[in-house]
Amino acid sequence: MTPHVHITVEDIRQIAWTLVDLHGPQAIGYADEAVLDLDGQGKVEGADAWRALRSVMEDALAGRLGRTGSLSIH
């Protein structure tokens, strides 16, 4: 059984910016690959986490998300 880990909204922002800083727009492609792989393995929660992360990376790349400030995920 995999233990559940509590990841905060701020953690997601930091992870997203780290991936964007390291890979630029290609980070979106990496997220897409992770989603496909995890969905294929039946790991829906993991795939959903990557979908959320992808959305935050898109906002970062488009200039809609800063590195600091208020952030909410719906």
PDB file of C-alpha atoms in Angstrom:
ATOM      1  CA  MET A   1       0.000   0.000   0.000  1.00  0.00           C
ATOM      2  CA  THR A   2       1.372   3.400  -0.982  1.00  0.00           C
ATOM      3  CA  PRO A   3       1.345   5.960   1.840  1.00  0.00           C
ATOM      4  CA  HIS A   4      -0.505   9.206   1.158  1.00  0.00           C
ATOM      5  CA  VAL A   5       1.611  12.331   1.285  1.00  0.00           C
ATOM      6  CA  HIS A   6       0.142  15.759   1.904  1.00  0.00           C
ATOM      7  CA  ILE A   7       1.397  18.178  -0.744  1.00  0.00           C
ATOM      8  CA  THR A   8       0.492  21.827  -0.289  1.00  0.00           C
ATOM      9  CA  VAL A   9      -0.497  24.293  -2.984  1.00  0.00           C
ATOM     10  CA  GLU A  10       2.836  26.037  -2.390  1.00  0.00           C
ATOM     11  CA  ASP A  11       4.654  22.722  -2.953  1.00  0.00           C
ATOM     12  CA  ILE A  12       2.894  22.398  -6.316  1.00  0.00           C
ATOM     13  CA  ARG A  13       3.914  25.919  -7.283  1.00  0.00           C
ATOM     14  CA  GLN A  14       7.543  25.232  -6.363  1.00  0.00           C
ATOM     15  CA  ILE A  15       7.589  21.930  -8.248  1.00  0.00           C
ATOM     16  CA  ALA A  16       6.003  23.569 -11.298  1.00  0.00           C
ATOM     17  CA  TRP A  17       8.510  26.424 -11.347  1.00  0.00           C
ATOM     18  CA  THR A  18      11.413  24.025 -10.854  1.00  0.00           C
ATOM     19  CA  LEU A  19      10.309  21.976 -13.870  1.00  0.00           C
ATOM     20  CA  VAL A  20       9.736  25.125 -15.950  1.00  0.00           C
ATOM     21  CA  ASP A  21      13.154  26.480 -14.956  1.00  0.00           C
ATOM     22  CA  LEU A  22      14.852  23.193 -15.855  1.00  0.00           C
ATOM     23  CA  HIS A  23      12.958  22.303 -19.028  1.00  0.00           C
ATOM     24  CA  GLY A  24      11.065  25.366 -20.253  1.00  0.00           C
ATOM     25  CA  PRO A  25       8.021  24.593 -22.410  1.00  0.00           C
ATOM     26  CA  GLN A  26       9.187  20.985 -22.766  1.00  0.00           C
ATOM     27  CA  ALA A  27       8.064  20.459 -19.143  1.00  0.00           C
ATOM     28  CA  ILE A  28       4.483  20.298 -20.450  1.00  0.00           C
ATOM     29  CA  GLY A  29       5.449  17.356 -22.657  1.00  0.00           C
ATOM     30  CA  TYR A  30       7.029  15.573 -19.699  1.00  0.00           C
ATOM     31  CA  ALA A  31       3.819  16.039 -17.723  1.00  0.00           C
ATOM     32  CA  ASP A  32       1.788  14.664 -20.642  1.00  0.00           C
ATOM     33  CA  GLU A  33       4.041  11.597 -20.779  1.00  0.00           C
ATOM     34  CA  ALA A  34       3.637  11.041 -17.039  1.00  0.00           C
ATOM     35  CA  VAL A  35      -0.159  11.284 -17.324  1.00  0.00           C
ATOM     36  CA  LEU A  36      -0.275   8.763 -20.167  1.00  0.00           C
ATOM     37  CA  ASP A  37       2.071   6.373 -18.379  1.00  0.00           C
ATOM     38  CA  LEU A  38       0.257   6.532 -15.046  1.00  0.00           C
ATOM     39  CA  ASP A  39      -3.180   6.247 -16.667  1.00  0.00           C
ATOM     40  CA  GLY A  40      -1.916   3.218 -18.572  1.00  0.00           C
ATOM     41  CA  GLN A  41      -0.860   1.627 -15.292  1.00  0.00           C
ATOM     42  CA  GLY A  42      -4.237   2.372 -13.727  1.00  0.00           C
ATOM     43  CA  LYS A  43      -2.707   4.864 -11.289  1.00  0.00           C
ATOM     44  CA  VAL A  44      -5.448   7.456 -11.548  1.00  0.00           C
ATOM     45  CA  GLU A  45      -4.445   9.520  -8.503  1.00  0.00           C
ATOM     46  CA  GLY A  46      -0.883   9.883  -9.777  1.00  0.00           C
ATOM     47  CA  ALA A  47      -2.122  10.850 -13.241  1.00  0.00           C
ATOM     48  CA  ASP A  48      -4.474  13.426 -11.714  1.00  0.00           C
ATOM     49  CA  ALA A  49      -1.597  14.919  -9.730  1.00  0.00           C
ATOM     50  CA  TRP A  50       0.405  15.348 -12.942  1.00  0.00           C
ATOM     51  CA  ARG A  51      -2.634  16.909 -14.654  1.00  0.00           C
ATOM     52  CA  ALA A  52      -2.847  19.478 -11.859  1.00  0.00           C
ATOM     53  CA  LEU A  53       0.883  20.118 -12.032  1.00  0.00           C
ATOM     54  CA  ARG A  54       0.650  20.524 -15.815  1.00  0.00           C
ATOM     55  CA  SER A  55      -2.041  23.158 -15.399  1.00  0.00           C
ATOM     56  CA  VAL A  56       0.109  25.127 -12.972  1.00  0.00           C
ATOM     57  CA  MET A  57       3.104  24.865 -15.335  1.00  0.00           C
ATOM     58  CA  GLU A  58       0.955  26.191 -18.196  1.00  0.00           C
ATOM     59  CA  ASP A  59       0.022  29.192 -16.054  1.00  0.00           C
ATOM     60  CA  ALA A  60       3.671  29.775 -15.155  1.00  0.00           C
ATOM     61  CA  LEU A  61       4.773  29.600 -18.783  1.00  0.00           C
ATOM     62  CA  ALA A  62       1.958  31.922 -19.898  1.00  0.00           C
ATOM     63  CA  GLY A  63       2.858  34.523 -17.270  1.00  0.00           C
ATOM     64  CA  ARG A  64      -0.380  34.035 -15.324  1.00  0.00           C
ATOM     65  CA  LEU A  65       1.413  32.667 -12.250  1.00  0.00           C
ATOM     66  CA  GLY A  66       4.176  34.346 -10.335  1.00  0.00           C
ATOM     67  CA  ARG A  67       6.771  32.662  -8.185  1.00  0.00           C
ATOM     68  CA  THR A  68       5.232  34.153  -5.044  1.00  0.00           C
ATOM     69  CA  GLY A  69       1.866  35.464  -3.948  1.00  0.00           C
ATOM     70  CA  SER A  70      -1.564  34.032  -3.425  1.00  0.00           C
ATOM     71  CA  LEU A  71      -2.437  30.789  -5.176  1.00  0.00           C
ATOM     72  CA  SER A  72      -5.502  28.592  -5.107  1.00  0.00           C
ATOM     73  CA  ILE A  73      -6.204  25.423  -7.028  1.00  0.00           C
ATOM     74  CA  HIS A  74      -9.733  24.318  -7.904  1.00  0.00           C
TER      75      HIS A  74
END
